[in-house]
Tab-separated table of C-alpha atoms in Angstrom:
chain	number	residue	atom	x	y	z
A	655	MET	CA	154.639	-40.816	175.351
A	656	GLU	CA	156.001	-44.055	173.922
A	657	MET	CA	155.036	-47.407	175.380
A	658	GLN	CA	157.278	-48.558	178.234
A	659	GLN	CA	158.250	-52.197	178.539
A	660	VAL	CA	158.217	-53.904	181.907
A	661	ASP	CA	160.659	-56.820	182.238
A	662	ALA	CA	158.629	-58.801	184.769
A	663	ALA	CA	161.095	-61.689	185.038
A	664	ALA	CA	163.936	-59.346	186.022
A	665	LEU	CA	161.697	-57.483	188.486
A	666	VAL	CA	160.497	-60.726	190.098
A	667	GLY	CA	164.174	-61.658	190.456
A	668	MET	CA	164.790	-58.390	192.348
A	669	VAL	CA	161.744	-59.034	194.551
A	670	ASN	CA	163.004	-62.532	195.327
A	671	GLN	CA	166.375	-61.114	196.405
A	672	ARG	CA	164.494	-59.029	199.006
A	673	LEU	CA	162.184	-61.905	199.988
A	674	ALA	CA	165.177	-64.164	200.613
A	675	ASN	CA	165.836	-61.975	203.671
A	676	ASN	CA	162.444	-63.170	204.959
A	677	GLY	CA	163.143	-66.821	204.173
A	678	THR	CA	160.666	-66.994	201.320
A	679	GLU	CA	160.225	-66.393	197.614
A	680	PHE	CA	157.605	-65.435	195.058
A	681	LEU	CA	156.772	-68.360	192.769
A	682	SER	CA	155.450	-67.052	189.441
A	683	ALA	CA	152.469	-68.730	187.809
A	684	SER	CA	151.356	-66.314	185.087
A	685	GLU	CA	151.883	-62.797	183.789
A	686	MET	CA	149.350	-60.353	182.384
A	687	PRO	CA	150.004	-56.902	180.883
A	688	VAL	CA	148.150	-54.036	182.545
A	689	GLY	CA	147.911	-51.639	179.643
A	690	PRO	CA	151.043	-50.158	178.119
A	691	PHE	CA	152.505	-49.065	181.459
A	692	GLY	CA	152.556	-52.126	183.659
A	693	THR	CA	152.229	-55.805	184.239
A	694	SER	CA	150.778	-58.097	186.873
A	695	VAL	CA	152.439	-61.344	187.839
A	696	PHE	CA	150.320	-63.924	189.619
A	697	GLY	CA	151.901	-66.497	191.881
A	698	THR	CA	152.333	-67.564	195.481
A	699	ILE	CA	154.330	-66.641	198.562
A	700	LYS	CA	154.395	-69.260	201.324
A	701	GLY	CA	151.614	-71.080	199.492
A	702	ARG	CA	149.303	-68.051	199.511
A	703	PRO	CA	148.000	-66.661	196.212
A	704	VAL	CA	149.295	-63.169	195.499
A	705	ARG	CA	149.682	-60.744	192.637
A	706	LEU	CA	152.695	-58.504	192.105
A	707	ASP	CA	151.925	-55.347	190.145
A	708	PHE	CA	154.692	-53.374	188.472
A	709	VAL	CA	153.402	-50.054	187.155
A	710	ILE	CA	154.743	-46.924	185.513
A	711	ASN	CA	152.922	-43.628	185.964
A	712	PRO	CA	153.076	-42.047	182.483
A	713	GLU	CA	152.494	-38.540	183.874
A	714	ASN	CA	155.707	-38.407	185.882
A	715	ASP	CA	157.590	-41.566	184.757
A	716	ARG	CA	157.674	-42.909	188.334
A	717	ARG	CA	157.574	-46.623	189.117
A	718	ALA	CA	155.846	-48.690	191.795
A	719	VAL	CA	155.598	-52.262	192.999
A	720	HIS	CA	152.492	-53.485	194.746
A	721	LEU	CA	151.783	-56.822	196.440
A	722	PHE	CA	148.134	-57.828	196.492
A	723	ASP	CA	146.567	-60.676	198.519
A	724	VAL	CA	144.319	-62.526	196.060
A	725	ARG	CA	142.321	-64.257	198.840
A	726	THR	CA	141.293	-61.082	200.663
A	727	LYS	CA	141.377	-58.890	197.544
A	728	GLN	CA	143.393	-56.381	199.586
A	729	PRO	CA	146.737	-54.672	199.071
A	730	LEU	CA	149.342	-55.653	201.645
A	731	ALA	CA	151.068	-52.253	201.840
A	732	GLU	CA	150.889	-48.756	200.431
A	733	ARG	CA	152.221	-48.446	196.924
A	734	LEU	CA	155.271	-46.177	196.913
A	735	MET	CA	156.383	-44.400	193.753
A	736	ALA	CA	160.087	-44.154	192.970
A	737	ALA	CA	162.335	-43.105	190.101
A	738	THR	CA	163.212	-46.728	189.279
A	739	PHE	CA	161.700	-50.155	189.895
A	740	GLU	CA	164.814	-51.088	191.868
A	741	GLU	CA	164.201	-48.183	194.271
A	742	ALA	CA	160.505	-49.057	194.541
A	743	ILE	CA	161.382	-52.677	195.344
A	744	ASP	CA	164.083	-51.616	197.839
A	745	ASP	CA	161.672	-49.239	199.615
A	746	TYR	CA	158.743	-51.689	199.782
A	747	PRO	CA	158.074	-52.967	203.349
A	748	TRP	CA	158.660	-56.655	202.538
A	749	THR	CA	159.055	-57.889	206.133
A	750	ALA	CA	155.785	-56.321	207.316
A	751	THR	CA	154.021	-57.355	204.121
A	752	ILE	CA	155.027	-61.017	204.435
A	753	ALA	CA	154.030	-61.017	208.112
A	754	ALA	CA	150.598	-59.597	207.175
A	755	LEU	CA	150.202	-62.184	204.419
A	756	VAL	CA	150.976	-65.072	206.765
A	757	LEU	CA	148.578	-63.764	209.429
A	758	THR	CA	145.586	-63.485	207.074
């Protein structure tokens, strides 16, 4: 399988469209590739350090987004696989995730 490219800036833009519904945004600080099939973007939401992971499963070509609380070293929701990153971002439980982040 050929290496897939992850356009993190575009994906963060999609995430921020969803976060705007919760009155917040993800502020990017740095980006790090996670092998040939993903990338992690470190930043903050509401002043809390988080990591957004965008991954591609090479076995079935499915995509996922995952928000990770850097302070607690815990994921904030189950990672859902979808056919596209846009679907994965749309299906992610942003409202519950942001509420959990603020409560920790």
